[in-house]
mmCIF file with all atom_site columns, C-alpha atoms in Angstrom:
data_model
loop_
_atom_site.group_PDB
_atom_site.id
_atom_site.type_symbol
_atom_site.label_atom_id
_atom_site.label_alt_id
_atom_site.label_comp_id
_atom_site.label_asym_id
_atom_site.label_entity_id
_atom_site.label_seq_id
_atom_site.pdbx_PDB_ins_code
_atom_site.Cartn_x
_atom_site.Cartn_y
_atom_site.Cartn_z
_atom_site.occupancy
_atom_site.B_iso_or_equiv
_atom_site.pdbx_formal_charge
_atom_site.auth_seq_id
_atom_site.auth_comp_id
_atom_site.auth_asym_id
_atom_site.auth_atom_id
_atom_site.pdbx_PDB_model_num
ATOM 1   C CA . ASP I 1 1   ? 13.967  -13.056 5.161   1.00 68.00 ? 16  ASP I CA 1
ATOM 2   C CA . ALA I 1 2   ? 11.117  -12.244 7.722   1.00 82.00 ? 17  ALA I CA 1
ATOM 3   C CA . GLY I 1 3   ? 9.473   -9.692  6.062   1.00 94.00 ? 18  GLY I CA 1
ATOM 4   C CA . VAL I 1 4   ? 8.903   -6.158  7.432   1.00 97.00 ? 19  VAL I CA 1
ATOM 5   C CA . ILE I 1 5   ? 8.563   -6.127  10.920  1.00 97.00 ? 20  ILE I CA 1
ATOM 6   C CA . GLN I 1 6   ? 6.296   -4.182  13.103  1.00 98.00 ? 21  GLN I CA 1
ATOM 7   C CA . SER I 1 7   ? 5.757   -3.756  16.927  1.00 97.00 ? 22  SER I CA 1
ATOM 8   C CA . PRO I 1 8   ? 3.723   -3.402  18.888  1.00 97.00 ? 23  PRO I CA 1
ATOM 9   C CA . ARG I 1 9   ? 1.008   -5.198  17.123  1.00 97.00 ? 24  ARG I CA 1
ATOM 10  C CA . HIS I 1 10  ? -1.704  -3.874  19.042  1.00 97.00 ? 25  HIS I CA 1
ATOM 11  C CA . GLU I 1 11  ? -1.186  -0.687  20.995  1.00 97.00 ? 26  GLU I CA 1
ATOM 12  C CA . VAL I 1 12  ? -4.211  0.733   23.593  1.00 98.00 ? 27  VAL I CA 1
ATOM 13  C CA . THR I 1 13  ? -3.342  3.923   25.531  1.00 97.00 ? 28  THR I CA 1
ATOM 14  C CA . GLU I 1 14  ? -4.939  7.082   26.843  1.00 97.00 ? 29  GLU I CA 1
ATOM 15  C CA . MET I 1 15  ? -5.307  10.395  25.331  1.00 97.00 ? 30  MET I CA 1
ATOM 16  C CA . GLY I 1 16  ? -2.254  12.471  25.931  1.00 97.00 ? 31  GLY I CA 1
ATOM 17  C CA . GLN I 1 17  ? 0.063   9.801   26.047  1.00 97.00 ? 32  GLN I CA 1
ATOM 18  C CA . GLU I 1 18  ? 2.894   9.479   23.898  1.00 97.00 ? 33  GLU I CA 1
ATOM 19  C CA . VAL I 1 19  ? 3.095   6.421   21.421  1.00 98.00 ? 34  VAL I CA 1
ATOM 20  C CA . THR I 1 20  ? 5.913   4.812   19.706  1.00 98.00 ? 35  THR I CA 1
ATOM 21  C CA . LEU I 1 21  ? 5.577   2.580   16.468  1.00 98.00 ? 36  LEU I CA 1
ATOM 22  C CA . ARG I 1 22  ? 8.686   0.657   15.495  1.00 98.00 ? 37  ARG I CA 1
ATOM 23  C CA . CYS I 1 23  ? 9.289   -0.840  12.061  1.00 98.00 ? 38  CYS I CA 1
ATOM 24  C CA . LYS I 1 24  ? 12.271  -3.234  10.870  1.00 98.00 ? 39  LYS I CA 1
ATOM 25  C CA . PRO I 1 25  ? 12.138  -3.157  6.645   1.00 96.00 ? 40  PRO I CA 1
ATOM 26  C CA . ILE I 1 26  ? 13.513  -5.838  4.851   1.00 94.00 ? 41  ILE I CA 1
ATOM 27  C CA . SER I 1 27  ? 17.208  -6.097  4.983   1.00 93.00 ? 42  SER I CA 1
ATOM 28  C CA . GLY I 1 28  ? 18.445  -4.245  1.531   1.00 90.00 ? 43  GLY I CA 1
ATOM 29  C CA . HIS I 1 29  ? 15.608  -2.142  0.752   1.00 91.00 ? 44  HIS I CA 1
ATOM 30  C CA . ASP I 1 30  ? 16.367  1.471   0.944   1.00 88.00 ? 45  ASP I CA 1
ATOM 31  C CA . TYR I 1 31  ? 12.837  2.751   0.781   1.00 91.00 ? 46  TYR I CA 1
ATOM 32  C CA . LEU I 1 32  ? 10.519  2.756   3.895   1.00 94.00 ? 47  LEU I CA 1
ATOM 33  C CA . PHE I 1 33  ? 7.108   3.942   4.074   1.00 94.00 ? 48  PHE I CA 1
ATOM 34  C CA . TRP I 1 34  ? 4.473   4.914   6.551   1.00 97.00 ? 49  TRP I CA 1
ATOM 35  C CA . TYR I 1 35  ? 0.768   4.270   6.156   1.00 96.00 ? 50  TYR I CA 1
ATOM 36  C CA . ARG I 1 36  ? -2.295  5.021   8.347   1.00 97.00 ? 51  ARG I CA 1
ATOM 37  C CA . GLN I 1 37  ? -5.461  3.282   7.345   1.00 96.00 ? 52  GLN I CA 1
ATOM 38  C CA . THR I 1 38  ? -8.973  4.337   8.970   1.00 95.00 ? 53  THR I CA 1
ATOM 39  C CA . MET I 1 39  ? -12.460 3.505   7.980   1.00 91.00 ? 54  MET I CA 1
ATOM 40  C CA . MET I 1 40  ? -13.190 7.047   7.018   1.00 91.00 ? 55  MET I CA 1
ATOM 41  C CA . ARG I 1 41  ? -10.120 8.009   5.211   1.00 91.00 ? 56  ARG I CA 1
ATOM 42  C CA . GLY I 1 42  ? -8.771  4.518   3.721   1.00 91.00 ? 57  GLY I CA 1
ATOM 43  C CA . LEU I 1 43  ? -5.064  3.890   3.383   1.00 93.00 ? 58  LEU I CA 1
ATOM 44  C CA . GLU I 1 44  ? -3.130  7.104   3.470   1.00 93.00 ? 59  GLU I CA 1
ATOM 45  C CA . LEU I 1 45  ? 0.949   7.464   2.786   1.00 94.00 ? 60  LEU I CA 1
ATOM 46  C CA . LEU I 1 46  ? 2.351   9.521   6.071   1.00 96.00 ? 61  LEU I CA 1
ATOM 47  C CA . ILE I 1 47  ? 5.841   9.994   5.183   1.00 95.00 ? 62  ILE I CA 1
ATOM 48  C CA . TYR I 1 48  ? 8.724   7.714   3.232   1.00 93.00 ? 63  TYR I CA 1
ATOM 49  C CA . PHE I 1 49  ? 12.501  7.609   3.390   1.00 93.00 ? 64  PHE I CA 1
ATOM 50  C CA . ASN I 1 50  ? 15.138  7.006   0.855   1.00 90.00 ? 65  ASN I CA 1
ATOM 51  C CA . ASN I 1 51  ? 18.591  5.908   2.380   1.00 92.00 ? 66  ASN I CA 1
ATOM 52  C CA . ASN I 1 52  ? 17.124  6.841   5.736   1.00 94.00 ? 67  ASN I CA 1
ATOM 53  C CA . VAL I 1 53  ? 16.585  10.298  4.486   1.00 94.00 ? 68  VAL I CA 1
ATOM 54  C CA . PRO I 1 54  ? 13.097  11.578  4.778   1.00 94.00 ? 69  PRO I CA 1
ATOM 55  C CA . ILE I 1 55  ? 11.559  12.501  1.253   1.00 90.00 ? 70  ILE I CA 1
ATOM 56  C CA . ASP I 1 56  ? 8.166   13.295  1.413   1.00 89.00 ? 71  ASP I CA 1
ATOM 57  C CA . ASP I 1 57  ? 6.314   13.969  4.586   1.00 92.00 ? 72  ASP I CA 1
ATOM 58  C CA . SER I 1 58  ? 3.361   16.087  3.373   1.00 91.00 ? 73  SER I CA 1
ATOM 59  C CA . GLY I 1 59  ? 1.041   13.281  4.542   1.00 92.00 ? 74  GLY I CA 1
ATOM 60  C CA . MET I 1 60  ? 1.731   13.558  8.157   1.00 95.00 ? 75  MET I CA 1
ATOM 61  C CA . PRO I 1 61  ? -1.350  15.091  9.673   1.00 88.00 ? 76  PRO I CA 1
ATOM 62  C CA . GLU I 1 62  ? 0.261   17.450  12.215  1.00 85.00 ? 77  GLU I CA 1
ATOM 63  C CA . ASP I 1 63  ? 3.190   18.391  14.431  1.00 91.00 ? 78  ASP I CA 1
ATOM 64  C CA . ARG I 1 64  ? 2.044   15.648  16.918  1.00 96.00 ? 79  ARG I CA 1
ATOM 65  C CA . PHE I 1 65  ? 3.511   12.992  14.628  1.00 97.00 ? 80  PHE I CA 1
ATOM 66  C CA . SER I 1 66  ? 7.077   12.479  13.897  1.00 97.00 ? 81  SER I CA 1
ATOM 67  C CA . ALA I 1 67  ? 9.176   9.807   12.213  1.00 98.00 ? 82  ALA I CA 1
ATOM 68  C CA . LYS I 1 68  ? 12.785  8.831   12.194  1.00 97.00 ? 83  LYS I CA 1
ATOM 69  C CA . MET I 1 69  ? 15.030  6.582   10.847  1.00 97.00 ? 84  MET I CA 1
ATOM 70  C CA . PRO I 1 70  ? 18.304  6.475   12.473  1.00 96.00 ? 85  PRO I CA 1
ATOM 71  C CA . ASN I 1 71  ? 19.719  3.505   10.627  1.00 95.00 ? 86  ASN I CA 1
ATOM 72  C CA . ALA I 1 72  ? 18.778  1.178   7.498   1.00 94.00 ? 87  ALA I CA 1
ATOM 73  C CA . SER I 1 73  ? 17.028  -1.396  9.819   1.00 95.00 ? 88  SER I CA 1
ATOM 74  C CA . PHE I 1 74  ? 14.954  0.692   12.205  1.00 96.00 ? 89  PHE I CA 1
ATOM 75  C CA . SER I 1 75  ? 12.050  3.473   11.766  1.00 98.00 ? 90  SER I CA 1
ATOM 76  C CA . THR I 1 76  ? 10.088  4.889   14.685  1.00 98.00 ? 91  THR I CA 1
ATOM 77  C CA . LEU I 1 77  ? 6.383   6.849   14.382  1.00 98.00 ? 92  LEU I CA 1
ATOM 78  C CA . LYS I 1 78  ? 5.934   8.868   17.386  1.00 98.00 ? 93  LYS I CA 1
ATOM 79  C CA . ILE I 1 79  ? 2.696   10.447  18.063  1.00 97.00 ? 94  ILE I CA 1
ATOM 80  C CA . GLN I 1 80  ? 2.931   13.013  21.069  1.00 97.00 ? 95  GLN I CA 1
ATOM 81  C CA . PRO I 1 81  ? 0.123   13.632  22.469  1.00 96.00 ? 96  PRO I CA 1
ATOM 82  C CA . SER I 1 82  ? -1.926  11.137  21.288  1.00 97.00 ? 97  SER I CA 1
ATOM 83  C CA . GLU I 1 83  ? -5.575  11.733  20.765  1.00 96.00 ? 98  GLU I CA 1
ATOM 84  C CA . PRO I 1 84  ? -8.730  9.295   20.137  1.00 97.00 ? 99  PRO I CA 1
ATOM 85  C CA . ARG I 1 85  ? -8.905  10.378  16.351  1.00 96.00 ? 100 ARG I CA 1
ATOM 86  C CA . ASP I 1 86  ? -5.401  8.975   15.953  1.00 97.00 ? 101 ASP I CA 1
ATOM 87  C CA . SER I 1 87  ? -6.872  5.467   16.404  1.00 97.00 ? 102 SER I CA 1
ATOM 88  C CA . ALA I 1 88  ? -6.191  3.813   13.280  1.00 97.00 ? 103 ALA I CA 1
ATOM 89  C CA . VAL I 1 89  ? -4.024  0.793   11.704  1.00 98.00 ? 104 VAL I CA 1
ATOM 90  C CA . TYR I 1 90  ? -0.480  1.989   11.173  1.00 98.00 ? 105 TYR I CA 1
ATOM 91  C CA . PHE I 1 91  ? 1.432   0.300   8.437   1.00 98.00 ? 106 PHE I CA 1
ATOM 92  C CA . CYS I 1 92  ? 4.947   0.312   7.585   1.00 97.00 ? 107 CYS I CA 1
ATOM 93  C CA . ALA I 1 93  ? 6.202   -0.709  3.951   1.00 95.00 ? 108 ALA I CA 1
ATOM 94  C CA . SER I 1 94  ? 9.533   -1.269  2.256   1.00 93.00 ? 109 SER I CA 1
ATOM 95  C CA . SER I 1 95  ? 10.793  -1.420  -1.110  1.00 90.00 ? 110 SER I CA 1
ATOM 96  C CA . ASP I 1 96  ? 13.875  -1.886  -3.293  1.00 84.00 ? 111 ASP I CA 1
ATOM 97  C CA . PRO I 1 97  ? 12.779  -0.181  -6.637  1.00 72.00 ? 112 PRO I CA 1
ATOM 98  C CA . PHE I 1 98  ? 15.965  -0.792  -8.167  1.00 70.00 ? 113 PHE I CA 1
ATOM 99  C CA . SER I 1 99  ? 16.220  -4.700  -7.735  1.00 63.00 ? 114 SER I CA 1
ATOM 100 C CA . GLY I 1 100 ? 15.048  -5.840  -10.894 1.00 58.00 ? 115 GLY I CA 1
ATOM 101 C CA . THR I 1 101 ? 15.925  -4.665  -14.320 1.00 53.00 ? 116 THR I CA 1
ATOM 102 C CA . GLY I 1 102 ? 14.319  -1.377  -14.301 1.00 55.00 ? 117 GLY I CA 1
ATOM 103 C CA . PHE I 1 103 ? 12.447  0.812   -11.508 1.00 57.00 ? 118 PHE I CA 1
ATOM 104 C CA . ASP I 1 104 ? 9.889   -1.245  -9.779  1.00 68.00 ? 119 ASP I CA 1
ATOM 105 C CA . ASN I 1 105 ? 7.910   -0.049  -7.352  1.00 71.00 ? 120 ASN I CA 1
ATOM 106 C CA . GLU I 1 106 ? 6.572   -3.519  -5.430  1.00 85.00 ? 121 GLU I CA 1
ATOM 107 C CA . GLN I 1 107 ? 6.177   -2.332  -1.617  1.00 90.00 ? 122 GLN I CA 1
ATOM 108 C CA . PHE I 1 108 ? 6.404   -5.196  0.957   1.00 93.00 ? 123 PHE I CA 1
ATOM 109 C CA . PHE I 1 109 ? 3.899   -4.154  3.767   1.00 95.00 ? 124 PHE I CA 1
ATOM 110 C CA . GLY I 1 110 ? 4.103   -5.179  7.311   1.00 97.00 ? 125 GLY I CA 1
ATOM 111 C CA . PRO I 1 111 ? 1.263   -6.793  9.352   1.00 96.00 ? 126 PRO I CA 1
ATOM 112 C CA . GLY I 1 112 ? 0.406   -3.664  10.846  1.00 97.00 ? 127 GLY I CA 1
ATOM 113 C CA . THR I 1 113 ? 0.112   -1.932  14.497  1.00 98.00 ? 128 THR I CA 1
ATOM 114 C CA . ARG I 1 114 ? -3.485  -1.507  15.404  1.00 98.00 ? 129 ARG I CA 1
ATOM 115 C CA . LEU I 1 115 ? -3.626  1.823   17.723  1.00 98.00 ? 130 LEU I CA 1
ATOM 116 C CA . THR I 1 116 ? -6.485  2.695   20.105  1.00 98.00 ? 131 THR I CA 1
ATOM 117 C CA . VAL I 1 117 ? -6.323  5.818   21.703  1.00 98.00 ? 132 VAL I CA 1
ATOM 118 C CA . LEU I 1 118 ? -9.234  6.152   24.581  1.00 97.00 ? 133 LEU I CA 1
ATOM 119 C CA . ASP U 2 1   ? -0.973  10.693  -11.229 1.00 71.00 ? 21  ASP U CA 1
ATOM 120 C CA . ALA U 2 2   ? -3.932  9.672   -12.925 1.00 77.00 ? 22  ALA U CA 1
ATOM 121 C CA . LYS U 2 3   ? -7.135  9.072   -11.258 1.00 89.00 ? 23  LYS U CA 1
ATOM 122 C CA . THR U 2 4   ? -8.629  5.448   -11.283 1.00 93.00 ? 24  THR U CA 1
ATOM 123 C CA . THR U 2 5   ? -12.119 4.155   -10.602 1.00 94.00 ? 25  THR U CA 1
ATOM 124 C CA . GLN U 2 6   ? -13.109 0.878   -9.968  1.00 96.00 ? 26  GLN U CA 1
ATOM 125 C CA . PRO U 2 7   ? -16.493 -0.971  -9.075  1.00 97.00 ? 27  PRO U CA 1
ATOM 126 C CA . THR U 2 8   ? -17.072 -1.006  -5.136  1.00 96.00 ? 28  THR U CA 1
ATOM 127 C CA . SER U 2 9   ? -17.843 -4.524  -5.053  1.00 97.00 ? 29  SER U CA 1
ATOM 128 C CA . MET U 2 10  ? -17.980 -7.773  -6.829  1.00 97.00 ? 30  MET U CA 1
ATOM 129 C CA . ASP U 2 11  ? -18.813 -11.404 -6.313  1.00 97.00 ? 31  ASP U CA 1
ATOM 130 C CA . CYS U 2 12  ? -17.253 -14.601 -7.937  1.00 97.00 ? 32  CYS U CA 1
ATOM 131 C CA . ALA U 2 13  ? -18.010 -17.920 -7.650  1.00 97.00 ? 33  ALA U CA 1
ATOM 132 C CA . GLU U 2 14  ? -15.205 -20.318 -6.318  1.00 97.00 ? 34  GLU U CA 1
ATOM 133 C CA . GLY U 2 15  ? -13.145 -21.981 -9.222  1.00 97.00 ? 35  GLY U CA 1
ATOM 134 C CA . ARG U 2 16  ? -14.273 -19.273 -11.745 1.00 97.00 ? 36  ARG U CA 1
ATOM 135 C CA . ALA U 2 17  ? -12.212 -16.489 -13.250 1.00 97.00 ? 37  ALA U CA 1
ATOM 136 C CA . ALA U 2 18  ? -12.349 -13.351 -11.408 1.00 98.00 ? 38  ALA U CA 1
ATOM 137 C CA . ASN U 2 19  ? -12.321 -10.352 -13.824 1.00 98.00 ? 39  ASN U CA 1
ATOM 138 C CA . LEU U 2 20  ? -11.762 -7.014  -11.828 1.00 98.00 ? 40  LEU U CA 1
ATOM 139 C CA . PRO U 2 21  ? -11.979 -3.567  -14.143 1.00 97.00 ? 41  PRO U CA 1
ATOM 140 C CA . CYS U 2 22  ? -10.444 -0.384  -13.615 1.00 97.00 ? 42  CYS U CA 1
ATOM 141 C CA . ASN U 2 23  ? -10.653 2.488   -15.595 1.00 96.00 ? 43  ASN U CA 1
ATOM 142 C CA . HIS U 2 24  ? -8.085  5.217   -15.629 1.00 94.00 ? 44  HIS U CA 1
ATOM 143 C CA . SER U 2 25  ? -8.836  7.305   -18.751 1.00 92.00 ? 45  SER U CA 1
ATOM 144 C CA . THR U 2 26  ? -6.351  10.363  -18.042 1.00 91.00 ? 46  THR U CA 1
ATOM 145 C CA . ILE U 2 27  ? -3.447  8.120   -17.592 1.00 90.00 ? 47  ILE U CA 1
ATOM 146 C CA . SER U 2 28  ? -0.280  9.387   -19.085 1.00 87.00 ? 48  SER U CA 1
ATOM 147 C CA . GLY U 2 29  ? 2.203   7.658   -21.311 1.00 86.00 ? 49  GLY U CA 1
ATOM 148 C CA . ASN U 2 30  ? 4.881   7.162   -18.349 1.00 84.00 ? 50  ASN U CA 1
ATOM 149 C CA . GLU U 2 31  ? 2.080   6.056   -16.033 1.00 88.00 ? 51  GLU U CA 1
ATOM 150 C CA . TYR U 2 32  ? 2.229   2.151   -15.173 1.00 90.00 ? 52  TYR U CA 1
ATOM 151 C CA . VAL U 2 33  ? -0.963  0.337   -13.926 1.00 93.00 ? 53  VAL U CA 1
ATOM 152 C CA . TYR U 2 34  ? -0.297  -1.225  -10.501 1.00 93.00 ? 54  TYR U CA 1
ATOM 153 C CA . TRP U 2 35  ? -2.460  -3.710  -8.457  1.00 96.00 ? 55  TRP U CA 1
ATOM 154 C CA . TYR U 2 36  ? -2.476  -4.589  -4.613  1.00 96.00 ? 56  TYR U CA 1
ATOM 155 C CA . ARG U 2 37  ? -4.697  -6.409  -2.764  1.00 97.00 ? 57  ARG U CA 1
ATOM 156 C CA . GLN U 2 38  ? -5.637  -6.470  1.029   1.00 97.00 ? 58  GLN U CA 1
ATOM 157 C CA . ILE U 2 39  ? -6.829  -9.430  2.754   1.00 96.00 ? 59  ILE U CA 1
ATOM 158 C CA . HIS U 2 40  ? -8.733  -8.602  5.960   1.00 92.00 ? 60  HIS U CA 1
ATOM 159 C CA . SER U 2 41  ? -6.761  -7.592  8.845   1.00 86.00 ? 61  SER U CA 1
ATOM 160 C CA . GLN U 2 42  ? -3.380  -7.702  6.725   1.00 94.00 ? 62  GLN U CA 1
ATOM 161 C CA . GLY U 2 43  ? -1.180  -5.249  4.882   1.00 95.00 ? 63  GLY U CA 1
ATOM 162 C CA . PRO U 2 44  ? -1.595  -4.749  1.300   1.00 95.00 ? 64  PRO U CA 1
ATOM 163 C CA . GLN U 2 45  ? 0.210   -7.169  -1.039  1.00 95.00 ? 65  GLN U CA 1
ATOM 164 C CA . TYR U 2 46  ? 1.616   -6.343  -4.643  1.00 93.00 ? 66  TYR U CA 1
ATOM 165 C CA . ILE U 2 47  ? 0.161   -8.486  -7.118  1.00 95.00 ? 67  ILE U CA 1
ATOM 166 C CA . ILE U 2 48  ? 1.186   -7.082  -10.877 1.00 94.00 ? 68  ILE U CA 1
ATOM 167 C CA . HIS U 2 49  ? 1.855   -4.199  -12.602 1.00 92.00 ? 69  HIS U CA 1
ATOM 168 C CA . GLY U 2 50  ? 2.043   -3.281  -16.460 1.00 92.00 ? 70  GLY U CA 1
ATOM 169 C CA . LEU U 2 51  ? 2.551   -0.533  -18.759 1.00 91.00 ? 71  LEU U CA 1
ATOM 170 C CA . LYS U 2 52  ? 1.102   -1.308  -22.020 1.00 90.00 ? 72  LYS U CA 1
ATOM 171 C CA . ASN U 2 53  ? 1.395   -5.068  -22.886 1.00 85.00 ? 73  ASN U CA 1
ATOM 172 C CA . ASN U 2 54  ? -0.372  -7.587  -20.823 1.00 93.00 ? 74  ASN U CA 1
ATOM 173 C CA . GLU U 2 55  ? 1.324   -9.225  -18.179 1.00 94.00 ? 75  GLU U CA 1
ATOM 174 C CA . THR U 2 56  ? 1.201   -12.564 -16.378 1.00 95.00 ? 76  THR U CA 1
ATOM 175 C CA . ASN U 2 57  ? 2.818   -13.910 -12.981 1.00 93.00 ? 77  ASN U CA 1
ATOM 176 C CA . GLU U 2 58  ? 1.779   -16.758 -10.784 1.00 93.00 ? 78  GLU U CA 1
ATOM 177 C CA . MET U 2 59  ? -0.975  -14.619 -9.010  1.00 93.00 ? 79  MET U CA 1
ATOM 178 C CA . ALA U 2 60  ? -2.888  -12.983 -11.729 1.00 96.00 ? 80  ALA U CA 1
ATOM 179 C CA . SER U 2 61  ? -2.977  -11.406 -15.259 1.00 97.00 ? 81  SER U CA 1
ATOM 180 C CA . LEU U 2 62  ? -3.413  -7.855  -16.346 1.00 97.00 ? 82  LEU U CA 1
ATOM 181 C CA . ILE U 2 63  ? -5.060  -6.945  -19.326 1.00 97.00 ? 83  ILE U CA 1
ATOM 182 C CA . ILE U 2 64  ? -4.551  -3.297  -20.533 1.00 96.00 ? 84  ILE U CA 1
ATOM 183 C CA . THR U 2 65  ? -6.437  -1.970  -23.404 1.00 95.00 ? 85  THR U CA 1
ATOM 184 C CA . GLU U 2 66  ? -4.968  -0.375  -26.582 1.00 94.00 ? 86  GLU U CA 1
ATOM 185 C CA . ASP U 2 67  ? -5.750  3.102   -25.652 1.00 94.00 ? 87  ASP U CA 1
ATOM 186 C CA . ARG U 2 68  ? -4.583  2.103   -22.059 1.00 94.00 ? 88  ARG U CA 1
ATOM 187 C CA . LYS U 2 69  ? -7.764  3.854   -20.538 1.00 94.00 ? 89  LYS U CA 1
ATOM 188 C CA . SER U 2 70  ? -8.766  0.929   -18.824 1.00 96.00 ? 90  SER U CA 1
ATOM 189 C CA . SER U 2 71  ? -7.469  -2.664  -17.445 1.00 97.00 ? 91  SER U CA 1
ATOM 190 C CA . THR U 2 72  ? -8.710  -6.006  -16.279 1.00 97.00 ? 92  THR U CA 1
ATOM 191 C CA . LEU U 2 73  ? -6.968  -7.887  -13.491 1.00 98.00 ? 93  LEU U CA 1
ATOM 192 C CA . ILE U 2 74  ? -7.855  -11.333 -14.006 1.00 98.00 ? 94  ILE U CA 1
ATOM 193 C CA . LEU U 2 75  ? -7.850  -14.312 -11.279 1.00 97.00 ? 95  LEU U CA 1
ATOM 194 C CA . PRO U 2 76  ? -7.908  -17.367 -13.449 1.00 96.00 ? 96  PRO U CA 1
ATOM 195 C CA . HIS U 2 77  ? -9.229  -19.868 -10.837 1.00 94.00 ? 97  HIS U CA 1
ATOM 196 C CA . ALA U 2 78  ? -10.406 -17.756 -7.790  1.00 96.00 ? 98  ALA U CA 1
ATOM 197 C CA . THR U 2 79  ? -10.303 -19.407 -4.140  1.00 97.00 ? 99  THR U CA 1
ATOM 198 C CA . LEU U 2 80  ? -11.974 -18.396 -1.032  1.00 97.00 ? 100 LEU U CA 1
ATOM 199 C CA . ARG U 2 81  ? -8.312  -16.963 -0.160  1.00 96.00 ? 101 ARG U CA 1
ATOM 200 C CA . ASP U 2 82  ? -8.613  -14.482 -2.861  1.00 97.00 ? 102 ASP U CA 1
ATOM 201 C CA . THR U 2 83  ? -11.405 -12.648 -0.999  1.00 98.00 ? 103 THR U CA 1
ATOM 202 C CA . ALA U 2 84  ? -10.081 -9.126  -0.330  1.00 98.00 ? 104 ALA U CA 1
ATOM 203 C CA . VAL U 2 85  ? -9.900  -5.279  -1.410  1.00 97.00 ? 105 VAL U CA 1
ATOM 204 C CA . TYR U 2 86  ? -8.167  -4.939  -4.620  1.00 98.00 ? 106 TYR U CA 1
ATOM 205 C CA . TYR U 2 87  ? -6.549  -1.787  -5.501  1.00 97.00 ? 107 TYR U CA 1
ATOM 206 C CA . CYS U 2 88  ? -5.586  -0.413  -9.119  1.00 96.00 ? 108 CYS U CA 1
ATOM 207 C CA . ILE U 2 89  ? -3.095  2.391   -8.886  1.00 93.00 ? 109 ILE U CA 1
ATOM 208 C CA . ALA U 2 90  ? -1.848  4.508   -11.804 1.00 90.00 ? 110 ALA U CA 1
ATOM 209 C CA . LEU U 2 91  ? 1.945   5.400   -11.165 1.00 86.00 ? 111 LEU U CA 1
ATOM 210 C CA . ASP U 2 92  ? 4.776   7.267   -13.043 1.00 81.00 ? 112 ASP U CA 1
ATOM 211 C CA . ILE U 2 93  ? 7.634   5.623   -12.076 1.00 72.00 ? 113 ILE U CA 1
ATOM 212 C CA . SER U 2 94  ? 9.745   7.208   -14.959 1.00 67.00 ? 114 SER U CA 1
ATOM 213 C CA . ASN U 2 95  ? 10.846  10.182  -12.457 1.00 62.00 ? 115 ASN U CA 1
ATOM 214 C CA . PHE U 2 96  ? 13.126  9.155   -9.603  1.00 58.00 ? 116 PHE U CA 1
ATOM 215 C CA . GLY U 2 97  ? 11.543  10.490  -6.590  1.00 55.00 ? 117 GLY U CA 1
ATOM 216 C CA . ASN U 2 98  ? 8.029   9.696   -7.633  1.00 57.00 ? 118 ASN U CA 1
ATOM 217 C CA . GLU U 2 99  ? 7.727   6.231   -5.152  1.00 69.00 ? 119 GLU U CA 1
ATOM 218 C CA . LYS U 2 100 ? 4.125   7.272   -3.752  1.00 77.00 ? 120 LYS U CA 1
ATOM 219 C CA . LEU U 2 101 ? 1.432   4.873   -4.048  1.00 83.00 ? 121 LEU U CA 1
ATOM 220 C CA . THR U 2 102 ? -2.307  6.892   -3.645  1.00 85.00 ? 122 THR U CA 1
ATOM 221 C CA . PHE U 2 103 ? -4.512  3.939   -2.665  1.00 90.00 ? 123 PHE U CA 1
ATOM 222 C CA . GLY U 2 104 ? -8.247  4.690   -3.488  1.00 89.00 ? 124 GLY U CA 1
ATOM 223 C CA . THR U 2 105 ? -11.183 2.873   -2.083  1.00 91.00 ? 125 THR U CA 1
ATOM 224 C CA . GLY U 2 106 ? -10.692 -0.188  -4.287  1.00 95.00 ? 126 GLY U CA 1
ATOM 225 C CA . THR U 2 107 ? -12.986 -3.248  -5.224  1.00 97.00 ? 127 THR U CA 1
ATOM 226 C CA . ARG U 2 108 ? -14.151 -5.528  -2.575  1.00 97.00 ? 128 ARG U CA 1
ATOM 227 C CA . LEU U 2 109 ? -14.343 -8.811  -4.083  1.00 98.00 ? 129 LEU U CA 1
ATOM 228 C CA . THR U 2 110 ? -15.891 -11.497 -2.353  1.00 98.00 ? 130 THR U CA 1
ATOM 229 C CA . ILE U 2 111 ? -15.392 -15.186 -3.509  1.00 98.00 ? 131 ILE U CA 1
ATOM 230 C CA . ILE U 2 112 ? -18.541 -17.377 -3.001  1.00 97.00 ? 132 ILE U CA 1
ATOM 231 C CA . PRO U 2 113 ? -17.925 -21.028 -2.247  1.00 95.00 ? 133 PRO U CA 1
#
C-alpha cells in the first residue's frame, strides 16, 4: 500500500481564497483524522471520521473550516475564506483499530500539506 | 486522558541507547501509554504502546513502572535517523469512540555523531 496520500503537498494562496486539501486513507482503514500543526499550537486534532461519518469535530476552529468524507477512500478539508492565521501543515491520518487482537490506535500519517496564506 | 510530562530536549551519542522518560502520574487503569515520533518535515510515526507490561518491537522498548506513573522509551542503538520529536500519550482505548490522540510538546531528541 502507498500509505496515506495527501494533495497538494504545498499550497500558497491569498487571503480570502478557498482552499481544499485532499486525503486518501490506507485501503481498509475505517478511521480518518485531520490534524493541523503550527509552531505556536503544536499538533492539534481538527476532526475525525469513522466509516465516513464525522465523530468529533470539536477541534475545528470555526465555521470557515469544513470537512467531508464522501466515500471510504477520499476526504477533503476546506477552508473558505482562508486567512493568514490558517497557515500551517495539515496532516491526514488513518487507522484500522480492530485489525489486531484488540483495539489498537496506531494511526498512519500522510506527508502533510504545507499551507501558506498570504 | 491523563496528562503526560516529558523533558523538552535530550541529546544522545550515536550508537548508544537513548532513554526517553515520560511522567503520567494521573494515569488511570484503562489508559495505555503510546509513543509516536515526528522526524523533521514528516508526519508522526507510531513507535510502540503498552498498558503495564514492558513491550518490545523492532523499533524500541517500552518500560512502564509498576505503579504506572512513569515510563521510558528506549531506542537501543540510536542512529542519526532517530533525531526527531518524541511524543508520549496516555490514551484510554477501552471505550469505543475514544480514538483521539492528544499530542503534547514532546521531547526533541538529537543524536550526536
